[in-house]
mmCIF file with all atom_site columns, C-alpha atoms in Angstrom:
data_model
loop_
_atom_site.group_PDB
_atom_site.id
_atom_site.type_symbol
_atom_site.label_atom_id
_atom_site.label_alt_id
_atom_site.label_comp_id
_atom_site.label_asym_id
_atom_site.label_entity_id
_atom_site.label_seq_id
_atom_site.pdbx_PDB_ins_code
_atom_site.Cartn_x
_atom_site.Cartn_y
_atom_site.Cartn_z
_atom_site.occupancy
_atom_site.B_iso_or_equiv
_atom_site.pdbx_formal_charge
_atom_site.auth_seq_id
_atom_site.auth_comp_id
_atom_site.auth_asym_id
_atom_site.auth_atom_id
_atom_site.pdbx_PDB_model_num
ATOM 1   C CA . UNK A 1 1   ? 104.807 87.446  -8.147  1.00 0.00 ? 13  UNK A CA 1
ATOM 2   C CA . UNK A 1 2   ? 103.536 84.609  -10.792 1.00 0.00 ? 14  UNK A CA 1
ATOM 3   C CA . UNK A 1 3   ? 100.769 83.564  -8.190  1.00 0.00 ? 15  UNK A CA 1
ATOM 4   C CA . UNK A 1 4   ? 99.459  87.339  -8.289  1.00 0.00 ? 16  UNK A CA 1
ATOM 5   C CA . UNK A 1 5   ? 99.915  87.320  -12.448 1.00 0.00 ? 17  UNK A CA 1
ATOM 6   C CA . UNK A 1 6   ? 98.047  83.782  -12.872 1.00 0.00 ? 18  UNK A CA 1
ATOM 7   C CA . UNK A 1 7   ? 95.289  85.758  -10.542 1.00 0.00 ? 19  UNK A CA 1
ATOM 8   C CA . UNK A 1 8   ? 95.260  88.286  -12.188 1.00 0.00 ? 20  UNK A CA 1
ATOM 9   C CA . UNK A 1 9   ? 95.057  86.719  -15.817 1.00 0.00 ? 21  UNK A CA 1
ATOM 10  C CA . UNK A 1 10  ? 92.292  84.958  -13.884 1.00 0.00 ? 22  UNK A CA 1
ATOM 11  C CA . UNK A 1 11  ? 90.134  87.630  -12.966 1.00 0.00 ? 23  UNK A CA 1
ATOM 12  C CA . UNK A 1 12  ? 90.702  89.570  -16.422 1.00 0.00 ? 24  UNK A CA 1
ATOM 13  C CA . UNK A 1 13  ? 89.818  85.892  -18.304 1.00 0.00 ? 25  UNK A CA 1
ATOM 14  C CA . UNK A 1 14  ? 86.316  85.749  -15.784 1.00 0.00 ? 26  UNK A CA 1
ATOM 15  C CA . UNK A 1 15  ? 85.935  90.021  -16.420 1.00 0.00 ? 27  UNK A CA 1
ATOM 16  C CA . UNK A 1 16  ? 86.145  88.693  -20.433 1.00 0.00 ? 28  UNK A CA 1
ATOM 17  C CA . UNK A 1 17  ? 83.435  85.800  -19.669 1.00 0.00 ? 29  UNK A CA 1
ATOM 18  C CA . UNK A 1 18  ? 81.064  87.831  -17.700 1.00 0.00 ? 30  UNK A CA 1
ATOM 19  C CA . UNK A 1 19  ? 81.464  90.621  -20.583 1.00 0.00 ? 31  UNK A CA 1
ATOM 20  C CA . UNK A 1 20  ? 80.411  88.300  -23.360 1.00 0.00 ? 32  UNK A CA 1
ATOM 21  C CA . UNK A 1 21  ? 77.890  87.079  -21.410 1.00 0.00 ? 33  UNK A CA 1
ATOM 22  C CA . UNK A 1 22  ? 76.594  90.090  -20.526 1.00 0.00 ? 34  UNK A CA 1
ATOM 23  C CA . UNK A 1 23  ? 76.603  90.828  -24.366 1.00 0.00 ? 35  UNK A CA 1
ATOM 24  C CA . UNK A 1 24  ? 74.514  87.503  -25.207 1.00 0.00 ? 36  UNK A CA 1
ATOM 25  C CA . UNK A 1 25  ? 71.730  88.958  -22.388 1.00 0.00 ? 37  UNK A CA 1
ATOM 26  C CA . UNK A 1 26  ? 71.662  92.466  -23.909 1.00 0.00 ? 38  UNK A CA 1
ATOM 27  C CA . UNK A 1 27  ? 71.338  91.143  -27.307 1.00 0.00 ? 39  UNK A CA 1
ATOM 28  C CA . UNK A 1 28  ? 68.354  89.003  -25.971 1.00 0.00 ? 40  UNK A CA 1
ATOM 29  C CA . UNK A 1 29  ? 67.034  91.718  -23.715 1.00 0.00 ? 41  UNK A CA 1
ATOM 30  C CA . UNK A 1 30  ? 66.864  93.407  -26.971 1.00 0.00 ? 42  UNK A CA 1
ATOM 31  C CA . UNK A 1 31  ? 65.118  91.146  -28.776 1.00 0.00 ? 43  UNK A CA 1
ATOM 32  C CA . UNK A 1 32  ? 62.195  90.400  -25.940 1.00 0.00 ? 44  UNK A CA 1
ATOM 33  C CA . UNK A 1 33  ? 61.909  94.705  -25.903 1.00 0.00 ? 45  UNK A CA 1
ATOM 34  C CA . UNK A 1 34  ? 61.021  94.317  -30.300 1.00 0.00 ? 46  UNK A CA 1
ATOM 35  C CA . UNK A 1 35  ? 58.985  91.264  -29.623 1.00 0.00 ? 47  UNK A CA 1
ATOM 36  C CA . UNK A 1 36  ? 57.098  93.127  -26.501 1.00 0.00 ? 48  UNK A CA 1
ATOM 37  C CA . UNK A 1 37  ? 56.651  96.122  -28.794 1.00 0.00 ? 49  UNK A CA 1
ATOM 38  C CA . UNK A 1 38  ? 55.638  94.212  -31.780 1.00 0.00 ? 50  UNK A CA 1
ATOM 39  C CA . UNK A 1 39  ? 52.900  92.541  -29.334 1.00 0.00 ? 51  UNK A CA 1
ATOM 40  C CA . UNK A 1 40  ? 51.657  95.861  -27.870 1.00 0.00 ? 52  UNK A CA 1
ATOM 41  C CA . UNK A 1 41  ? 51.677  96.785  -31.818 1.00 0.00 ? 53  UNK A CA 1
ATOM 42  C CA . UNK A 1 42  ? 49.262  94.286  -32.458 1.00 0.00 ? 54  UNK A CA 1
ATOM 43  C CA . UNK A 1 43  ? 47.116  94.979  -29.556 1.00 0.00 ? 55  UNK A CA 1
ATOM 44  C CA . UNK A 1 44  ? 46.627  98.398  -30.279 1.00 0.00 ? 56  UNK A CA 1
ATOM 45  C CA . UNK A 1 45  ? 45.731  97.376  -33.973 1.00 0.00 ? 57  UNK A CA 1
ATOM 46  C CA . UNK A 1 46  ? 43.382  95.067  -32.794 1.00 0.00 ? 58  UNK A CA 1
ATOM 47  C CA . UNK A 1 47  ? 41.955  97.640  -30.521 1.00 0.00 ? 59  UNK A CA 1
ATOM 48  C CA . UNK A 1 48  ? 41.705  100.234 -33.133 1.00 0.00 ? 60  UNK A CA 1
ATOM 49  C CA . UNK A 1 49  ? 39.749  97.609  -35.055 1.00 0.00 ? 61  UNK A CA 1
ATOM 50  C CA . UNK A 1 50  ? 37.845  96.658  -32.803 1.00 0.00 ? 62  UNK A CA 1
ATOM 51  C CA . UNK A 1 51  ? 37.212  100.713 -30.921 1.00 0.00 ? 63  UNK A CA 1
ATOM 52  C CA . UNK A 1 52  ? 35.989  101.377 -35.232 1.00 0.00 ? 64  UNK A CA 1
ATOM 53  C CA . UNK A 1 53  ? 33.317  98.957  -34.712 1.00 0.00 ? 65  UNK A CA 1
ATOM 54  C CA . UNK A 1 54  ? 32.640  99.993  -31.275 1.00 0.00 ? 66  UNK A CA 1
ATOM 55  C CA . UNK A 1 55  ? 33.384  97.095  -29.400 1.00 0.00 ? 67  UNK A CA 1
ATOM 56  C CA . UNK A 1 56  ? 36.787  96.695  -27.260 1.00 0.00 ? 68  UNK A CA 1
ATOM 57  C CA . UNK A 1 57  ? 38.952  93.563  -26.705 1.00 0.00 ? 69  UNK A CA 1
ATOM 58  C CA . UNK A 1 58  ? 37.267  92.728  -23.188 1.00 0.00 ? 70  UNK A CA 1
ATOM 59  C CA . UNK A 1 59  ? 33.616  92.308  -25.433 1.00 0.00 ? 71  UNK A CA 1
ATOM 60  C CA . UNK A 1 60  ? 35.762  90.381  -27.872 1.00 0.00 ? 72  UNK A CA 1
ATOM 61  C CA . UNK A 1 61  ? 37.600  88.057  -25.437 1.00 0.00 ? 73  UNK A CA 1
ATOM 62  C CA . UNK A 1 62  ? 34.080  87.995  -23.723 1.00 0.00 ? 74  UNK A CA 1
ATOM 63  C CA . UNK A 1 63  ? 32.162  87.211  -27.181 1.00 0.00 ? 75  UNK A CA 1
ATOM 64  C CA . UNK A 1 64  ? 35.090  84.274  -27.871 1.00 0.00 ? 76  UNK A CA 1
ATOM 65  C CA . UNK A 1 65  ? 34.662  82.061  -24.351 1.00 0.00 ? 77  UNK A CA 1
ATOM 66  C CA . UNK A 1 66  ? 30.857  83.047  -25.049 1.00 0.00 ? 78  UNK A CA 1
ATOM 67  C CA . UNK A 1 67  ? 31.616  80.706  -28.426 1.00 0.00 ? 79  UNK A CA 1
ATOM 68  C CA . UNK A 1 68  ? 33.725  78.226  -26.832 1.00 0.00 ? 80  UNK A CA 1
ATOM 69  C CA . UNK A 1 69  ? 30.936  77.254  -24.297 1.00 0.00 ? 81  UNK A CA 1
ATOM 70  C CA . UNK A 1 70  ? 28.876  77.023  -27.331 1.00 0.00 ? 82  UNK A CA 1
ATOM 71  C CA . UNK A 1 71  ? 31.184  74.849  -29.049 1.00 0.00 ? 83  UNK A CA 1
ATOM 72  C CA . UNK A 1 72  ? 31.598  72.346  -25.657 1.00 0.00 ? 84  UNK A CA 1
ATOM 73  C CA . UNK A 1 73  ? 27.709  72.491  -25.515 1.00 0.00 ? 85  UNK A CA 1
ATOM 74  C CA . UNK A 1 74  ? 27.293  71.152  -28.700 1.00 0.00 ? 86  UNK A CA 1
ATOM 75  C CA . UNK A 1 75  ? 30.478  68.723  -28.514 1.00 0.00 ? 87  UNK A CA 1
ATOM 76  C CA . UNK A 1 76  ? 28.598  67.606  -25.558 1.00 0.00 ? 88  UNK A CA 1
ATOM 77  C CA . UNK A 1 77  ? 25.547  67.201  -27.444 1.00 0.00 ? 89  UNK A CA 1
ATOM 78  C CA . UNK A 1 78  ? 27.254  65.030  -30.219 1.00 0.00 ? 90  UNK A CA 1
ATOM 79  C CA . UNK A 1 79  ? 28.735  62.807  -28.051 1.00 0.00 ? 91  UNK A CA 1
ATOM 80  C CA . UNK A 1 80  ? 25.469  61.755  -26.540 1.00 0.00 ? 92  UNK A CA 1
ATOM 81  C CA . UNK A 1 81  ? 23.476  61.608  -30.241 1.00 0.00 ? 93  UNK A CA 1
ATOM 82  C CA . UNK A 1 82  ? 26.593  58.727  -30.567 1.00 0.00 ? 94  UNK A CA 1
ATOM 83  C CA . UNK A 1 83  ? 26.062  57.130  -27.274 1.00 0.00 ? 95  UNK A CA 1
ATOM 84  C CA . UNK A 1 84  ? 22.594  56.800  -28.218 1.00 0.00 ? 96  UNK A CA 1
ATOM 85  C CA . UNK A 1 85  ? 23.187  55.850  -31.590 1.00 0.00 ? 97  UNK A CA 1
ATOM 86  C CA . UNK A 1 86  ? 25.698  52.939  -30.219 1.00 0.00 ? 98  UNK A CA 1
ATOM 87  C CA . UNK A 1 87  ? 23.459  51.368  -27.579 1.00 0.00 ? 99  UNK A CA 1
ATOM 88  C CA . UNK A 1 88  ? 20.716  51.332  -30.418 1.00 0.00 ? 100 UNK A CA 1
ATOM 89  C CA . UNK A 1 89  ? 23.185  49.315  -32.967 1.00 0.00 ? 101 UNK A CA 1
ATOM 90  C CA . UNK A 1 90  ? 24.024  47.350  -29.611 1.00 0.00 ? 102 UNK A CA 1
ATOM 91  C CA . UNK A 1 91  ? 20.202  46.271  -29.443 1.00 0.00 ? 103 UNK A CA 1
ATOM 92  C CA . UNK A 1 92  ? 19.910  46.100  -32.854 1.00 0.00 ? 104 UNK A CA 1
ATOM 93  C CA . UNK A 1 93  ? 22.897  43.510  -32.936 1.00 0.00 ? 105 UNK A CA 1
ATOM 94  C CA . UNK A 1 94  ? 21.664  40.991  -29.924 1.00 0.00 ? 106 UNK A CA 1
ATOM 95  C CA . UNK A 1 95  ? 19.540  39.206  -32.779 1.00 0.00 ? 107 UNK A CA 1
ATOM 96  C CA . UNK A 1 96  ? 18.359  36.696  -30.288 1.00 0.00 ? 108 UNK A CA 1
ATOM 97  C CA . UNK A 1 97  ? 17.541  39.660  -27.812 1.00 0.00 ? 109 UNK A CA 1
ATOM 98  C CA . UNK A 1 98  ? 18.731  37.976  -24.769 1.00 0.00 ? 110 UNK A CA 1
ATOM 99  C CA . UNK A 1 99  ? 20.354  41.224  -23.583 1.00 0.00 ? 111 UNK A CA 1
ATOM 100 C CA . UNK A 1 100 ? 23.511  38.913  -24.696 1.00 0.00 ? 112 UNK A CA 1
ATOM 101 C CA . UNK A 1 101 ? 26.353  39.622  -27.675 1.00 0.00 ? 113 UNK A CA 1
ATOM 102 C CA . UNK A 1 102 ? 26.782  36.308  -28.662 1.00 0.00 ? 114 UNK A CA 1
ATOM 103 C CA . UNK A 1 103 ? 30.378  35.724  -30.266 1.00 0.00 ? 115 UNK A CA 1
ATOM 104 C CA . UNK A 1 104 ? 28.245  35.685  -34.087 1.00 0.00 ? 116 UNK A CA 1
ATOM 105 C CA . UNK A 1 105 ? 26.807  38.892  -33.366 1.00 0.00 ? 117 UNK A CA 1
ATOM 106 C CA . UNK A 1 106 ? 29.942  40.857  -31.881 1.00 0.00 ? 118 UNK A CA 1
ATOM 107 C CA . UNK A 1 107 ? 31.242  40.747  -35.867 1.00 0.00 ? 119 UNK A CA 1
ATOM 108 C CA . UNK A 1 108 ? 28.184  42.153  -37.208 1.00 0.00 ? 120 UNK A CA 1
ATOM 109 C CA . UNK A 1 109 ? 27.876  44.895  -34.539 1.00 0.00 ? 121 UNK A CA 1
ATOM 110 C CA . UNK A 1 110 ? 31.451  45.893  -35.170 1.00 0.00 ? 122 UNK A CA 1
ATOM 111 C CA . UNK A 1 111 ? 30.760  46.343  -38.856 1.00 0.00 ? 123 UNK A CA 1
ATOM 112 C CA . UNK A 1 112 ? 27.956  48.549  -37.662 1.00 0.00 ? 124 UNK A CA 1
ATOM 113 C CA . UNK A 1 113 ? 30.273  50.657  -35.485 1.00 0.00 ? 125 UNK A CA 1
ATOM 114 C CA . UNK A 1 114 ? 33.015  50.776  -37.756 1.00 0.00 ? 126 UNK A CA 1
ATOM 115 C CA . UNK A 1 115 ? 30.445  52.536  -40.088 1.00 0.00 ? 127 UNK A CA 1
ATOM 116 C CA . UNK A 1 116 ? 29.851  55.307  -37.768 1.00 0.00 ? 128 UNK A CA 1
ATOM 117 C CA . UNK A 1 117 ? 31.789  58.585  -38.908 1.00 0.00 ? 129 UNK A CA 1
ATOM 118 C CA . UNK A 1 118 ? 34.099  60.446  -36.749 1.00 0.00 ? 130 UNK A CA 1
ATOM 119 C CA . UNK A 1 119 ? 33.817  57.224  -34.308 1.00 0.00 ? 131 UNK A CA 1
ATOM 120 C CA . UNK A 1 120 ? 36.847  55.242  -33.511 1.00 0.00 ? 132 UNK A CA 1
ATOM 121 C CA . UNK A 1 121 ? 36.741  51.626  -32.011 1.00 0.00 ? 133 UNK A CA 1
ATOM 122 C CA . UNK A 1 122 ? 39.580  49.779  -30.020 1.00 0.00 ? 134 UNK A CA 1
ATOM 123 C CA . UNK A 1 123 ? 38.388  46.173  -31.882 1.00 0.00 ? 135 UNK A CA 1
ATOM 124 C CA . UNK A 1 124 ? 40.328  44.320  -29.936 1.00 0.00 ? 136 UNK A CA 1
ATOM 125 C CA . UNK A 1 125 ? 39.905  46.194  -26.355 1.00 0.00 ? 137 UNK A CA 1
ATOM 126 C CA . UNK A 1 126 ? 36.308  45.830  -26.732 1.00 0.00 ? 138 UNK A CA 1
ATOM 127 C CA . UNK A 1 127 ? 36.195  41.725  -27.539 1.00 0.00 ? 139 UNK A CA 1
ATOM 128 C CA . UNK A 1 128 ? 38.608  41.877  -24.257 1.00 0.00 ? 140 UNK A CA 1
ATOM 129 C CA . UNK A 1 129 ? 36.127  43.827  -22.213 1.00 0.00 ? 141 UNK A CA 1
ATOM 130 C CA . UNK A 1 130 ? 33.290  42.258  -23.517 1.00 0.00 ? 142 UNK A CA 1
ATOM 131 C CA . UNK A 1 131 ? 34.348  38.786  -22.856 1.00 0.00 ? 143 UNK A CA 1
ATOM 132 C CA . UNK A 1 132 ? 35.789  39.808  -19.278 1.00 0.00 ? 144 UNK A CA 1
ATOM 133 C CA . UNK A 1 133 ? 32.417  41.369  -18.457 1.00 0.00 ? 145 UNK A CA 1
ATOM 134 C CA . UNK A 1 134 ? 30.136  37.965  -19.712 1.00 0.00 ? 146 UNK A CA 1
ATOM 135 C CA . UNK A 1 135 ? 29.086  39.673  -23.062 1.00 0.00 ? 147 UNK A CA 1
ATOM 136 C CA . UNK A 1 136 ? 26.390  41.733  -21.526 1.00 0.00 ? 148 UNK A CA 1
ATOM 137 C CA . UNK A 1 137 ? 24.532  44.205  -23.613 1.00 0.00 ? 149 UNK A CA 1
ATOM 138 C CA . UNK A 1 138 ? 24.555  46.082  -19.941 1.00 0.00 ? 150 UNK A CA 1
ATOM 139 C CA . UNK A 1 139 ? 28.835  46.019  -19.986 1.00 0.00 ? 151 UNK A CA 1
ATOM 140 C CA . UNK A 1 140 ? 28.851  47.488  -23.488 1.00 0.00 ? 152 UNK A CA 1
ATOM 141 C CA . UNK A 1 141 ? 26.583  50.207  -22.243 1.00 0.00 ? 153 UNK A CA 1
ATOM 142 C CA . UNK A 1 142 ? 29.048  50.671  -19.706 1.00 0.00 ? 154 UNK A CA 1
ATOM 143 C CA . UNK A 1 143 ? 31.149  51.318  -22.366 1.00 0.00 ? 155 UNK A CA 1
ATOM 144 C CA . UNK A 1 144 ? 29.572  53.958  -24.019 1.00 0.00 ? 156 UNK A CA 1
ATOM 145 C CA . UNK A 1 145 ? 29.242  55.720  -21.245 1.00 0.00 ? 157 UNK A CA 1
ATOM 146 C CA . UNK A 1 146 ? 33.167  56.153  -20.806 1.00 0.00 ? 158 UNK A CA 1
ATOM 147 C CA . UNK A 1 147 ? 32.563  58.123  -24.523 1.00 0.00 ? 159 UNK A CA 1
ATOM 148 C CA . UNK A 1 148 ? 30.956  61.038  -22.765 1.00 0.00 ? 160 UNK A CA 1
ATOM 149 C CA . UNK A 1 149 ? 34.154  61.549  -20.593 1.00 0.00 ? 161 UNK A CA 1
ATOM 150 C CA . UNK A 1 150 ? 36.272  64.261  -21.886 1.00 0.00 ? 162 UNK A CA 1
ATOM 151 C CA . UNK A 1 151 ? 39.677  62.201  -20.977 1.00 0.00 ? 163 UNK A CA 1
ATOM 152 C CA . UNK A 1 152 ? 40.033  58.970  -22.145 1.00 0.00 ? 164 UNK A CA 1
ATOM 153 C CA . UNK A 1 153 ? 41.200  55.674  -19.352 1.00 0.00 ? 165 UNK A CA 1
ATOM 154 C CA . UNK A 1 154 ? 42.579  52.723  -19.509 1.00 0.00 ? 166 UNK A CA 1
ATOM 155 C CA . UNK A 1 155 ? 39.144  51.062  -20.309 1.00 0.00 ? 167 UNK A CA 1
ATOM 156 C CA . UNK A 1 156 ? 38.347  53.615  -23.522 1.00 0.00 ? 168 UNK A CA 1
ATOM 157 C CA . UNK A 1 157 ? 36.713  51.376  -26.232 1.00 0.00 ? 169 UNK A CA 1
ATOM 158 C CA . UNK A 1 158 ? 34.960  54.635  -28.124 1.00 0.00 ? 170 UNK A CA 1
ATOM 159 C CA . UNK A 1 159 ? 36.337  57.937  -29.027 1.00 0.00 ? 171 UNK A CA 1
ATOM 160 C CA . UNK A 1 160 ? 34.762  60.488  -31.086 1.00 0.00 ? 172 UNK A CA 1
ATOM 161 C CA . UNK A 1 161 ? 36.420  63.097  -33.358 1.00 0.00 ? 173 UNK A CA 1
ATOM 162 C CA . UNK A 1 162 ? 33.716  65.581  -33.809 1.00 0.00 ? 174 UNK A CA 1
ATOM 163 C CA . UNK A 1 163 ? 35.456  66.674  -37.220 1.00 0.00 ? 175 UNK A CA 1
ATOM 164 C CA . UNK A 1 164 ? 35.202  63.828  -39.053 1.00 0.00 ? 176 UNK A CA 1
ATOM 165 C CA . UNK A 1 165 ? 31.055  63.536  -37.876 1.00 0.00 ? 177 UNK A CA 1
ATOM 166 C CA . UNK A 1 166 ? 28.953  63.954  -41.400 1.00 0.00 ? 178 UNK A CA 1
ATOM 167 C CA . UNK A 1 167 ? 25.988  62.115  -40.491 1.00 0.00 ? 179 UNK A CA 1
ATOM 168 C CA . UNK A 1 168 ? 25.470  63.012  -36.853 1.00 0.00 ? 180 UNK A CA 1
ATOM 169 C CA . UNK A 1 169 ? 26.394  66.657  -37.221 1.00 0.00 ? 181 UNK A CA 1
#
């Protein structure tokens, strides 16, 4: 008779568990159903918006990736206008001009590129790469060519911040 009791007292104790839990998921259920209809809210202000200047979200969404491509393009576009700036401070550095940065001239061409707005330099991962690579004016153009790459590696000397650009905006 107690084994049947303690089961019992069991299965009312799980019955009280599953009830409170069920509670906590109804209360949350109700709470994604407001946030769902808040959303669908908002979407049907945005279409009423958008349907009194004749347009619809589709044109809209369509009109914003039409920007963002615009945006990349011109990212893009910066990016290089650095590169090309950079390998022209590189020449402009190899005072001897025997295609060579010379352990005088690396301080003067990182005063140049430290100038550079919106252009970040890893100092002391470029003397490394530099030195590894013979001080070539060819391995720092090697280089700058990792700055076009949208993800930086392991061998990033350059990155560009496109909001901090003044002069090559």
């Amino acid at each position: 008779m107690d084994s049947l009791r303690e089961a019992l007292n069991e299965i009312r104790q799980e019955v009280n568990r599953m009830m409170t839990e069920n509670d906590k998921l109804t209360h949350e259920n109700n709470k994604l159903e407001a946030e769902a209809n808040r959303v669908k809210d908002m979407e049907n202000r945005l279409n009423g918006i958008l349907s009194s200047q004749r347009k619809d979200v589709a044109a809209f969404v369509s009109k914003v990736k039409e920007n963002q491509a615009v945006l990349d393009e011109i990212k893009g576009c910066m990016k290089a206008q650095v590169s090309q700036d950079i390998v022209t401070v590189l020449m402009n550095a190899d005072r001897d001009e025997d295609c060579i940065i010379d352990p005088e001239e690396v301080k003067g061409l990182l005063f140049r590129l430290r100038a550079f707005d919106g252009l970040d330099v890893n100092e002391e991962h470029f003397r490394s790469l530099l030195e590894k690579k013979g001080n070539s004016i060819s391995a720092v153009v090697g280089l700058v060519t990792d700055l076009l790459d949208d993800e930086p590696n392991d061998d990033t000397v350059f990155t560009v911040d496109p909001k901090r650009m003044a002069r090559h905006a």
